[in-house]
Coordinates of C-alpha atoms in Angstrom, one line a residue:
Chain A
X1 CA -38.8 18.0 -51.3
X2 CA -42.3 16.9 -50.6
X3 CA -43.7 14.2 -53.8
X4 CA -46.3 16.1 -55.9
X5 CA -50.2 15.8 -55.4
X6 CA -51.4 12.5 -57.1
X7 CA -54.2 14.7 -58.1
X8 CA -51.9 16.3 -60.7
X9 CA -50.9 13.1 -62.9
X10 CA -51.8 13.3 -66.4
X11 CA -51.4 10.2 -68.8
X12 CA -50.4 11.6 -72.3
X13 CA -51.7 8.9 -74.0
X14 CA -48.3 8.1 -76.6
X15 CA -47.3 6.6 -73.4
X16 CA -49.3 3.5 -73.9
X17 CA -50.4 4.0 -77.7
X18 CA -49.3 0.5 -78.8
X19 CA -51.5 -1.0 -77.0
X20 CA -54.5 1.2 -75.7
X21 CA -57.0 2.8 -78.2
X22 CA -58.5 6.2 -76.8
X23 CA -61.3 4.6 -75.4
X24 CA -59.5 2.2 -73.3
X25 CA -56.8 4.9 -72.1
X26 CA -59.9 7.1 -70.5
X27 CA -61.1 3.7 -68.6
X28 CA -57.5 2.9 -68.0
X29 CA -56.9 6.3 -66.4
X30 CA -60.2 6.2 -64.3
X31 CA -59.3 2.8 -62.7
X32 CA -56.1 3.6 -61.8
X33 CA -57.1 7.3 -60.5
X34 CA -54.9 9.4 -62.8
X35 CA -57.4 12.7 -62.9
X36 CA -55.7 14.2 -66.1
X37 CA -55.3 13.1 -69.9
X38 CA -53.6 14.8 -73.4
X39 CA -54.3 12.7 -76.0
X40 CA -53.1 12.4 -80.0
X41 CA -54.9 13.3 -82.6
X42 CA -54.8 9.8 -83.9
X43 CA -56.1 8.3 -81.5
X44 CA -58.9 11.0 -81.1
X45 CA -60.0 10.6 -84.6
X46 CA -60.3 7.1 -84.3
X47 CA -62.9 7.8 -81.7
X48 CA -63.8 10.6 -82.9
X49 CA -63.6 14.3 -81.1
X50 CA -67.2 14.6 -79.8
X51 CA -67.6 11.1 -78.8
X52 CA -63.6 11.3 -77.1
X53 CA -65.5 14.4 -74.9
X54 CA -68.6 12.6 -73.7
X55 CA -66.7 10.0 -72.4
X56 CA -63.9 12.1 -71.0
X57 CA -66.4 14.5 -69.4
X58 CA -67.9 10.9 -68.1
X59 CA -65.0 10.0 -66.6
X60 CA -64.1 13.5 -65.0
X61 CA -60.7 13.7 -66.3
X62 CA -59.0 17.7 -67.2
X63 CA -57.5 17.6 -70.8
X64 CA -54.2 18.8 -70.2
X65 CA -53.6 18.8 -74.1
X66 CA -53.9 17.6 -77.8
X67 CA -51.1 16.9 -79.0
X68 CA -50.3 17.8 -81.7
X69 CA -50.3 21.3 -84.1
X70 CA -47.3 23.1 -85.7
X71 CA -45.5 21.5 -88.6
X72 CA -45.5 24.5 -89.9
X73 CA -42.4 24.7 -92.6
X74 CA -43.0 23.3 -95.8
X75 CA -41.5 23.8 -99.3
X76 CA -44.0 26.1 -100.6
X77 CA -46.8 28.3 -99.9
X78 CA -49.5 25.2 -100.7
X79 CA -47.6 23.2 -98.3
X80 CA -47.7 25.9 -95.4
X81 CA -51.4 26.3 -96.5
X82 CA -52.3 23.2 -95.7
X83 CA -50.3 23.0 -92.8
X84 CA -52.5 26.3 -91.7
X85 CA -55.5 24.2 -92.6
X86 CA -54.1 21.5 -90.4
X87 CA -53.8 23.5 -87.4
X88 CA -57.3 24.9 -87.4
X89 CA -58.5 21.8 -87.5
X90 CA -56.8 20.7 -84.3
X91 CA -57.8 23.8 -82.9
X92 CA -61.3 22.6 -82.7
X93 CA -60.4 19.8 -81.9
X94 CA -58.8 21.1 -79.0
X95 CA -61.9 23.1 -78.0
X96 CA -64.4 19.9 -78.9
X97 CA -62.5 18.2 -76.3
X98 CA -62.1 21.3 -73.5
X99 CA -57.9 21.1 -73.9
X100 CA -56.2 23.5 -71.9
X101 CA -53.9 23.5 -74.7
X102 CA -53.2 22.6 -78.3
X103 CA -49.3 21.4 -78.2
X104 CA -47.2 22.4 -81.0
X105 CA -44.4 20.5 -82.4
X106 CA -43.1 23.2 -85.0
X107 CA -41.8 21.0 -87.6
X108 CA -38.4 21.0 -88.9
X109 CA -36.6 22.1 -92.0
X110 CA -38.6 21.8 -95.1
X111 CA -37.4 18.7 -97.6
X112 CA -34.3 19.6 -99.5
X113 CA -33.6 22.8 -97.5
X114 CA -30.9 23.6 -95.2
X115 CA -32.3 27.1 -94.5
X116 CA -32.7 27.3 -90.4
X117 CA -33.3 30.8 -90.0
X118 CA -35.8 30.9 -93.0
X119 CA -37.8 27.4 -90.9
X120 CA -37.6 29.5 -88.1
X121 CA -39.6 32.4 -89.9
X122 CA -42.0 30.2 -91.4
X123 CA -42.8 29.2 -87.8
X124 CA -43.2 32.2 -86.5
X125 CA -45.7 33.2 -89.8
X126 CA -47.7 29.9 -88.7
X127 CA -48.1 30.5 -85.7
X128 CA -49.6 34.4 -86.2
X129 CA -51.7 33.0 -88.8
X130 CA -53.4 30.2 -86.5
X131 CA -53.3 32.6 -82.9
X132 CA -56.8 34.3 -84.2
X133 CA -58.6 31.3 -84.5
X134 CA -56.9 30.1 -81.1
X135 CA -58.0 33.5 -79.3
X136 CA -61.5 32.8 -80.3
X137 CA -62.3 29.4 -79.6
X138 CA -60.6 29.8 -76.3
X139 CA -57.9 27.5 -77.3
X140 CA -54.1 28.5 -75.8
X141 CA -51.2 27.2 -77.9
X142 CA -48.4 25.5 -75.9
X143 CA -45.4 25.7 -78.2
X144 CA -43.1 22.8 -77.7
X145 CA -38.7 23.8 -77.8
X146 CA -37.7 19.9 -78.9
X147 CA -34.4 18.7 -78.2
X148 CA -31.9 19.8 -80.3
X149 CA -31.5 16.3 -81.9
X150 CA -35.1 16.9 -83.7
X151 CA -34.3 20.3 -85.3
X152 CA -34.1 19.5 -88.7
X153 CA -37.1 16.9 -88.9
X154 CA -39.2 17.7 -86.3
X155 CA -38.7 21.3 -84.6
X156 CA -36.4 23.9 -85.3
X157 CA -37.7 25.7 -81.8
X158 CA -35.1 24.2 -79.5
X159 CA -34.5 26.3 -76.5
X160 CA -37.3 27.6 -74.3
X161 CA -35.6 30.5 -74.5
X162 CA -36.6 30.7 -78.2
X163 CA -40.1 29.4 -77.5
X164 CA -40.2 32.3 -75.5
X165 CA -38.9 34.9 -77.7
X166 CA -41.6 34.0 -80.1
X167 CA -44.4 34.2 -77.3
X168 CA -42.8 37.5 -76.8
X169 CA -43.2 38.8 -80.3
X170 CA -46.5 37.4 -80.9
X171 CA -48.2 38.1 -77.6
X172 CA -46.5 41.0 -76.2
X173 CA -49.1 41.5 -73.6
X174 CA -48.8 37.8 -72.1
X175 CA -52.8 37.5 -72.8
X176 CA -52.7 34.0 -71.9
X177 CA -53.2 32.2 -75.5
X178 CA -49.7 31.8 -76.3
X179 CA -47.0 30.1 -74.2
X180 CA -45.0 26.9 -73.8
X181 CA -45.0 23.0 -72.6
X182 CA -42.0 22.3 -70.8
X183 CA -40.7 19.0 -71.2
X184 CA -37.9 18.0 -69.3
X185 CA -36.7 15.4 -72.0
X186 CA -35.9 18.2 -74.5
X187 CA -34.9 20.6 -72.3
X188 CA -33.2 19.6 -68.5
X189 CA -29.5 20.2 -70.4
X190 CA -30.1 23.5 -71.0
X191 CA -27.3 25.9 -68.7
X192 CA -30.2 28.7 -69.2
X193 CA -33.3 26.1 -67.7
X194 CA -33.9 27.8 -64.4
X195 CA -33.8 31.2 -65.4
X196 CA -36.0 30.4 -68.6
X197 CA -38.8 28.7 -66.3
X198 CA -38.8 32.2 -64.3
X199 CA -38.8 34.5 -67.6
X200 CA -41.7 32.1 -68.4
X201 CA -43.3 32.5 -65.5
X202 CA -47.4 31.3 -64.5
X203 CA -48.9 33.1 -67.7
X204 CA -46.5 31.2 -70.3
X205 CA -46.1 27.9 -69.0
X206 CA -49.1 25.6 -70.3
X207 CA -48.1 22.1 -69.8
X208 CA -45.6 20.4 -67.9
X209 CA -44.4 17.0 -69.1
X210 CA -42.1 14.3 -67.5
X211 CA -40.1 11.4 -68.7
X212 CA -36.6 10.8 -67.9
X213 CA -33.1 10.5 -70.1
X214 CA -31.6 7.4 -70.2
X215 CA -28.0 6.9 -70.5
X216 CA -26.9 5.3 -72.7
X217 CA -29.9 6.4 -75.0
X218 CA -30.0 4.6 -77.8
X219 CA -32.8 5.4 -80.1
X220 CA -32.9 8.9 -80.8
X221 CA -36.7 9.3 -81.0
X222 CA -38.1 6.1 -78.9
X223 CA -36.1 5.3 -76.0
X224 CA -37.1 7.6 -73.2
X225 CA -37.3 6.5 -69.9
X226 CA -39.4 6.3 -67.0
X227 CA -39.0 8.9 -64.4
X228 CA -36.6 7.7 -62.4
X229 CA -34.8 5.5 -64.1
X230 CA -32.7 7.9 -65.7
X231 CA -30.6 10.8 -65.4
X232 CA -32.7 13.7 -65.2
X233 CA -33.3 15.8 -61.6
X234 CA -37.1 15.8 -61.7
X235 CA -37.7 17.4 -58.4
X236 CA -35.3 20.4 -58.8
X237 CA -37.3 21.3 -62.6
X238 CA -40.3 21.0 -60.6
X239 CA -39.7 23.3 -57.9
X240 CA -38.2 25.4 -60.6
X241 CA -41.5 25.4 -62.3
X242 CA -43.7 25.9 -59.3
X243 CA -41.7 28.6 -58.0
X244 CA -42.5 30.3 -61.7
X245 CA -46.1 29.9 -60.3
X246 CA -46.9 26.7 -62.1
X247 CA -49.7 24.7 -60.4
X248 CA -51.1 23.2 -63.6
X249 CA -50.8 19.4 -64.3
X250 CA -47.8 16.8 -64.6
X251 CA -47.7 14.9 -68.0
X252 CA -46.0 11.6 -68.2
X253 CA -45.2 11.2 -72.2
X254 CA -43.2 8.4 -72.5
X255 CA -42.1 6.9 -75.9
X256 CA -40.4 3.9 -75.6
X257 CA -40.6 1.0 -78.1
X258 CA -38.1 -1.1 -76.6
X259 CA -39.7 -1.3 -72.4
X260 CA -42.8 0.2 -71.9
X261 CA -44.9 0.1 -74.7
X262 CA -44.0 -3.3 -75.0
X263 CA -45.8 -3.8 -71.3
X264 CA -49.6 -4.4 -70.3
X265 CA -50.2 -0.4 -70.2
X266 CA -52.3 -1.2 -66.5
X267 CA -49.0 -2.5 -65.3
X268 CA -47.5 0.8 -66.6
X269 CA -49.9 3.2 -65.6
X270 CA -49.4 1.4 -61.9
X271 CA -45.4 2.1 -62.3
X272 CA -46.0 6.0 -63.4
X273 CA -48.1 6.9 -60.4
X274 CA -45.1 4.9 -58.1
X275 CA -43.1 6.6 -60.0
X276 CA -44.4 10.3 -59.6
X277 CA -44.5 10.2 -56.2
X278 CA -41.3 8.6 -55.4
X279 CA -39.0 10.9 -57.7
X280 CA -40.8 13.6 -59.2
Chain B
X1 CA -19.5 31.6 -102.0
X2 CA -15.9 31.2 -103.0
X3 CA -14.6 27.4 -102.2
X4 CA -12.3 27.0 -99.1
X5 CA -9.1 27.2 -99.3
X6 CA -8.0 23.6 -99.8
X7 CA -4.6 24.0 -98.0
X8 CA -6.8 24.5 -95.1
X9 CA -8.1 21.2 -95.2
X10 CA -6.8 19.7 -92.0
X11 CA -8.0 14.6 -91.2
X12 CA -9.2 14.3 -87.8
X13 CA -7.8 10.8 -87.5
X14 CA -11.2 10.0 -86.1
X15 CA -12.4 9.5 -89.3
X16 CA -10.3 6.7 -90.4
X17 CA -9.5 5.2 -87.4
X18 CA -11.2 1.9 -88.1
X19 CA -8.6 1.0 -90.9
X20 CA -5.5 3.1 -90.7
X21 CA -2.6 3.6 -87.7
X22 CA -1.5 7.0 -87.1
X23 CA 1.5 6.1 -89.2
X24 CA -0.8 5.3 -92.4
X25 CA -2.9 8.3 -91.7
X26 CA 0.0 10.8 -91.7
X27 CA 1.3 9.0 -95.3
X28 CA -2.5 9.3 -96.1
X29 CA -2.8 13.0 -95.5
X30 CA 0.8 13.6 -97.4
X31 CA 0.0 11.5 -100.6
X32 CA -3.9 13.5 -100.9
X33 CA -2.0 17.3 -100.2
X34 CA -4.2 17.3 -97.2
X35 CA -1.8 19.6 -94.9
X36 CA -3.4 19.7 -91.4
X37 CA -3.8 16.2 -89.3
X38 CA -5.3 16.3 -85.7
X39 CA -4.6 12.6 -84.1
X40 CA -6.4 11.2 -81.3
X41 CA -4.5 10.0 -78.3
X42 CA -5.1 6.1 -78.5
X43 CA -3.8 6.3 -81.9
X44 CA -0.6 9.1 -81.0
X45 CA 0.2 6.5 -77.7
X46 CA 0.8 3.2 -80.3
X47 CA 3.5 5.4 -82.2
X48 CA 4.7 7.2 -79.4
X49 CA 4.6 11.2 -79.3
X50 CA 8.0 11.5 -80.0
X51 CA 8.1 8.8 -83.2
X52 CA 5.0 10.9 -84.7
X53 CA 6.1 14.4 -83.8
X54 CA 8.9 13.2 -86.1
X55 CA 6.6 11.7 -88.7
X56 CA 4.5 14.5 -88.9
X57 CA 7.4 16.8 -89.4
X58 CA 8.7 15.7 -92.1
X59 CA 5.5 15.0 -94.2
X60 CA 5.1 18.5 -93.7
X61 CA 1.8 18.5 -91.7
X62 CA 0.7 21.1 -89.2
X63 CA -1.4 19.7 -85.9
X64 CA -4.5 21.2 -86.0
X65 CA -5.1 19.5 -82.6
X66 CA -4.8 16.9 -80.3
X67 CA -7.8 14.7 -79.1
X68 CA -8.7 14.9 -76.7
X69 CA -8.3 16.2 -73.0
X70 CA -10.8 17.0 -70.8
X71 CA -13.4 14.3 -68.7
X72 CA -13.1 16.2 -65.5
X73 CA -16.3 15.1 -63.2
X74 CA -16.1 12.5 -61.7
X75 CA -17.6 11.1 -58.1
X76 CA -15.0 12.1 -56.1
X77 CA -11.7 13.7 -55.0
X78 CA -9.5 10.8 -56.1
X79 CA -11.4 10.7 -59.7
X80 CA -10.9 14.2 -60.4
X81 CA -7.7 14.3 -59.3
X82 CA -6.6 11.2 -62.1
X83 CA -8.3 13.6 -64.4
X84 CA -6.6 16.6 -64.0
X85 CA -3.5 14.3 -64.4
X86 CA -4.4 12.8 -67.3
X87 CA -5.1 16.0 -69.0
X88 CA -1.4 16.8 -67.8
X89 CA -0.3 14.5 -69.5
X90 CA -2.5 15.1 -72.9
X91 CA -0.6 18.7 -72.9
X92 CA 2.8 17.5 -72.6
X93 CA 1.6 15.4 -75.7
X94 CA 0.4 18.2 -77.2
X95 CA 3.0 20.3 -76.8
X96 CA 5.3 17.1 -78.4
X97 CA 3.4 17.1 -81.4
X98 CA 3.2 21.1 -82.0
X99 CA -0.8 20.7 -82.1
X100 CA -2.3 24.3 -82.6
X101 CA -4.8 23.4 -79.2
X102 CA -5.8 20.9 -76.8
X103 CA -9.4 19.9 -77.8
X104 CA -11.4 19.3 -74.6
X105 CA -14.4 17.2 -74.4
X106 CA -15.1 18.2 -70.8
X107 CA -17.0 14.7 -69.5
X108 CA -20.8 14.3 -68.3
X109 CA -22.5 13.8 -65.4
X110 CA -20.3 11.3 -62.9
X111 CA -21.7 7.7 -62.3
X112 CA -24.9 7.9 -60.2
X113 CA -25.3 11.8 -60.4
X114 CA -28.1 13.9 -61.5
X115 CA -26.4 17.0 -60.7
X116 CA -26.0 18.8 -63.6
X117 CA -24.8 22.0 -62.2
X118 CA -22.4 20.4 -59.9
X119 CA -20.6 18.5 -62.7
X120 CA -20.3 21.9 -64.7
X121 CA -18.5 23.0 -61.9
X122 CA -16.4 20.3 -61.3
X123 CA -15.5 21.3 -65.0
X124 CA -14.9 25.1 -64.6
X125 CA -12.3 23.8 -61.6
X126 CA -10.5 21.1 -63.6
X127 CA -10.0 23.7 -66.6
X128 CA -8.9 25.9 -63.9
X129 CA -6.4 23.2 -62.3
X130 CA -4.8 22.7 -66.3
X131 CA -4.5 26.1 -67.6
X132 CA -1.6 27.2 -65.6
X133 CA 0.4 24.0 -67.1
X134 CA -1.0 24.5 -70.9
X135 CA 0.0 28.4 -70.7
X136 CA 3.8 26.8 -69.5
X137 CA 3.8 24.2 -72.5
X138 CA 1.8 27.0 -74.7
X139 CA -0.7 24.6 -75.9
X140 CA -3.9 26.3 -76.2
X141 CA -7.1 24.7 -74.6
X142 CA -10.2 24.4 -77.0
X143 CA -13.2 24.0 -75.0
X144 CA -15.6 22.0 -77.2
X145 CA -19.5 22.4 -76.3
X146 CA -20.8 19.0 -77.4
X147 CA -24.3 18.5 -79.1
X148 CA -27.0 18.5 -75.4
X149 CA -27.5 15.1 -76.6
X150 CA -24.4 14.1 -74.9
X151 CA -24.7 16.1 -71.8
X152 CA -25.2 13.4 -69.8
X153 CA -22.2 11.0 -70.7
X154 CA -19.6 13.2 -72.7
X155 CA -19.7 16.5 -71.9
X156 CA -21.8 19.0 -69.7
X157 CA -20.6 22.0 -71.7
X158 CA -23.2 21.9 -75.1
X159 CA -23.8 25.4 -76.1
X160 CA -21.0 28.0 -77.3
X161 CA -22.2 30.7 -75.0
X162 CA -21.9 28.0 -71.8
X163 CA -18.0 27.6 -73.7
X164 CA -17.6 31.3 -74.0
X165 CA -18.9 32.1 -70.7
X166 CA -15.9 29.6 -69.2
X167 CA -13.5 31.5 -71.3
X168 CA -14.7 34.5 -70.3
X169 CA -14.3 33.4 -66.3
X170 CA -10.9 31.6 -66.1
X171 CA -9.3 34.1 -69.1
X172 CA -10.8 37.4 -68.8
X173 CA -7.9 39.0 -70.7
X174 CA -8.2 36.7 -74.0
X175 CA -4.9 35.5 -73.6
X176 CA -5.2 33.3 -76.5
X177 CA -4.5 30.4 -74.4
X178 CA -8.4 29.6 -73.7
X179 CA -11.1 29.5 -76.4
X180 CA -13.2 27.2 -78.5
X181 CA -13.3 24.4 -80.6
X182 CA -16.4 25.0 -82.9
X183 CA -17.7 22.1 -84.5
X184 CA -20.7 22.2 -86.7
X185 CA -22.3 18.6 -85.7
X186 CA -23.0 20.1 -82.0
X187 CA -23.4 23.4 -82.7
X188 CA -25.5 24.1 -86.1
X189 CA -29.1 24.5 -84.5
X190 CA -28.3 26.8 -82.0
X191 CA -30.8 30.0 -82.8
X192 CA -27.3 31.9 -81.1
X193 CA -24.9 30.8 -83.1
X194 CA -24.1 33.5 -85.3
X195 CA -23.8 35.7 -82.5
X196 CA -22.2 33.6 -80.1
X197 CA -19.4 33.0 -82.6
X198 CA -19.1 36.6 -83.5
X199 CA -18.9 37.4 -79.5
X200 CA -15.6 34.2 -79.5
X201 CA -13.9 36.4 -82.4
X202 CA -10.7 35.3 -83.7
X203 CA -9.0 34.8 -80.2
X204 CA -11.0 32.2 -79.4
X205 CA -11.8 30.1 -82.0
X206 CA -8.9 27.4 -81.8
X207 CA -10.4 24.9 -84.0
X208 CA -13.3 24.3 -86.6
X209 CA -14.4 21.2 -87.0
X210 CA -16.7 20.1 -90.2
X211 CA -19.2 16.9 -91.2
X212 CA -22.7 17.2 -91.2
X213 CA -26.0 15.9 -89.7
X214 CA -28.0 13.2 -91.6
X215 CA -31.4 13.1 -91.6
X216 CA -33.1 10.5 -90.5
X217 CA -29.9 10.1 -87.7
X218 CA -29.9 6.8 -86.7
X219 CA -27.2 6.4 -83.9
X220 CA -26.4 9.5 -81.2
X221 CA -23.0 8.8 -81.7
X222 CA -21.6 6.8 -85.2
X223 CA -23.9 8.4 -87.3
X224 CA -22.3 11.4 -88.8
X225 CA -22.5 12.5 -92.6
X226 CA -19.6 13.8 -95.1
X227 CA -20.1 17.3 -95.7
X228 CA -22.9 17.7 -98.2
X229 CA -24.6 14.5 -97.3
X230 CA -26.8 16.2 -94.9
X231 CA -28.3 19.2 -93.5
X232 CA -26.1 21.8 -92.3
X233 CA -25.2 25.2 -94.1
X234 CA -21.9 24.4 -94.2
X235 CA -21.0 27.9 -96.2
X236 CA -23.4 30.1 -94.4
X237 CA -21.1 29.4 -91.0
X238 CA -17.9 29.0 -92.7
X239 CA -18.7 32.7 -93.4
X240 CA -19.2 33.4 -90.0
X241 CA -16.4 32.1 -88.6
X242 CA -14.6 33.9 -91.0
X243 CA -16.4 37.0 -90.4
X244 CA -15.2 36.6 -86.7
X245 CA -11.7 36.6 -88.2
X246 CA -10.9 32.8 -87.7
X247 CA -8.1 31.9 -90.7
X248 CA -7.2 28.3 -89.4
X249 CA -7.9 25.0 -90.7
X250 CA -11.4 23.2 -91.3
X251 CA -11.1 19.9 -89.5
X252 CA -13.0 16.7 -90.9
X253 CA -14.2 14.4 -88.3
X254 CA -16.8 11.5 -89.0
X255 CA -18.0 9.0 -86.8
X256 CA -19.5 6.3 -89.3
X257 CA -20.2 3.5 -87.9
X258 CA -22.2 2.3 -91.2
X259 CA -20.5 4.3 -93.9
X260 CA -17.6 5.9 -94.0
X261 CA -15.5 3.9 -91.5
X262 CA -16.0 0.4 -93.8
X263 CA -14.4 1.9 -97.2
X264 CA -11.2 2.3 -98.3
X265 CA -9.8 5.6 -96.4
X266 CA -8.1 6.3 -99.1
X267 CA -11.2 6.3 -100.9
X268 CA -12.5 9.0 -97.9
X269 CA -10.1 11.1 -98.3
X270 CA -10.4 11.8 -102.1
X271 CA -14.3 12.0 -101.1
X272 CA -13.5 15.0 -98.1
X273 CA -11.4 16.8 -100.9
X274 CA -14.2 17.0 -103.4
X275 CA -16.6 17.7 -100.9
X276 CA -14.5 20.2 -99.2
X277 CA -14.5 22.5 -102.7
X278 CA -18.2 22.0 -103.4
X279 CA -20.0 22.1 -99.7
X280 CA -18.3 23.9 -97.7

């Protein structure tokens, strides 16, 4: 298989958030020619949103996200109020900064409860109640199936195939402002990947994001690896992807406490474009 | 919902394998009234089948399993083949001991490979290769999907419906001698769980295994929780295994590393009892 475009990199900044602040990521990405950027929300407060645009635009880098909405689920109804609150707030973000996407993590099982199915609804609720606000500032939300190892603290959407099943029922007519981001770290162990990717299709998949799985693994929330250095078959999901009709940008989001964000993030950002071309 | 049955409590010797022998653990089970036991094979090989068939006999226990068969990919010919014998040799222990199934953790990806689908095949055939051998002995095979988090290095089956579909390839007719081990640690997040458990019915559902999933997790593999000390609706799918007409035992295993495995087993055992009536 042919390596990707270089023009499609995209640094999601948690990749190099120990060390970086969003200022020096957009420079960073500049010097190194990596055209795209998703960055966090607190990183983009510290800099602000409208400030984080000018020099964005400056640079002439495509916002591939913000991450992140969702955390929908709470223990009661001021809880999933604020949450709501929350999440139009990152929705203008999101638009401030020209994302192609807001990025939701979901959120988990509210504190105390072991009720799954009822998370699940309270998801689905959130979502309706923010996809309004997202239609109108031109914002499409990329809801984001974690690995199943995060679904009682961080997302209780775990499959694409559920991802999907909600962009089903809340955008029946595929209009464009509801879909997914497919990250291989959560989701290249899934039997149903391939045929999920095609049900997704060019209308529902928003974001594309690589890392790898490292084996042994052994943190379960900050020891991914670099592409390539791990188990994961990069090039088959993205010709899986692309053959869905996918032509949209390739996210590196790497948290790893105990490697790379522990390295000079130039030295980094010099690996990941190695790295994408060589075995992604 | 009523309390379980506590005759159907059943020690997965994982649990208290740091401190007891097989021989201890069968004493164990007879002095609490726990009535099932389901050994692992490093522990059954010190006695001997024969010496703890014997044992296990007369403190009146029934084998709610043998651990564990099953490992099958491997990088080539030579490695699958010593597979397939070993899991030859795990049913004539099975079959020894009386256990109700063969519990198969059915291996990951083989050293250096990224081929995901390729190993599940090399599974499919090496259940294939043993079946014929376990229907001679009549010691059922439990497929056990494993949590995706251990796709890569323990087993490449992690859903039920990838399980059921094997079943429903190399035992069409529900002989009985194929099914499912179900064990709430991998499989309590899946959004098709209620359904896929309903679809394995009472034929194949060989084994159900209890602990739970603590929150915050802080090891992928030693890190399990004593039913109640975590997050799973232990009573919610209870009912539905019973609703699929499943009337066997409800198997404790915990892996922990930082709790359960340092105190006094005797200790755990009085601990699963209590927690067996209130939790589960």
């Amino acid at each position: 298989m042919a390596s990707p475009d270089p023009a499609l990199l995209s640094l999601n900044t948690a990749t190099v958030r120990e060390r970086w602040n969003l200022a020096q990521m957009i420079e960073g990405c500049a010097r190194h020619g990596i055209r795209g950027i998703s960055p966090w929300r607190d990183k983009l407060d510290e800099l602000g949103a409208d400030e984080a645009a000018r020099r964005i635009r400056a640079a002439g880098l495509t916002v591939t996200g913000l991450c992140r909405g969702g955390m929908f689920p709470a223990p009661d109804a001021t809880g999933r109020k604020a949450a709501i609150e929350d999440n139009l707030r990152a929705i203008e973000d999101a638009a401030t900064i020209g994302a192609r996407c807001l990025v939701l993590v979901v959120g988990g099982l509210p504190k105390g409860s072991r009720d799954l199915a009822g998370a699940r609804e309270q998801v689905e609720e959130g979502i309706a109640a923010i996809l309004p606000r997202a239609r109108a500032a031109g914002v499409p939300l990329a809801i984001e199936p974690l690995h199943p190892m995060y679904a009682a603290d961080r997302a209780c959407v775990n499959t694409l195939s559920h991802a999907l099943d909600l962009c089903d029922a809340l955008d029946p007519k595929r209009s464009g402002i509801l879909g997914v981001a497919v990250d291989v770290y959560h989701v290249w162990w899934d039997p149903e990947l391939q045929a999920q990717i095609r049900r997704a299709g060019r209308k529902r998949i928003l974001a594309y994001h690589i890392c790898d799985w490292l084996v042994p693994t052994t943190d379960l929330l900050l020891d991914r690896g670099m592409m390539g250095d791990g188990v994961i078959d990069l090039k088959r999901i993205r010709s899986w992807v692309e053959g869905a009709g996918y032509r949209g940008f390739h996210e590196v989001e790497i948290f790893s406490a105990r490697n790379w964000w522990r390295r000079d993030p130039d030295e980094v950002l010099a690996v990941i474009k190695e790295r994408h071309a060589a075995c992604c």
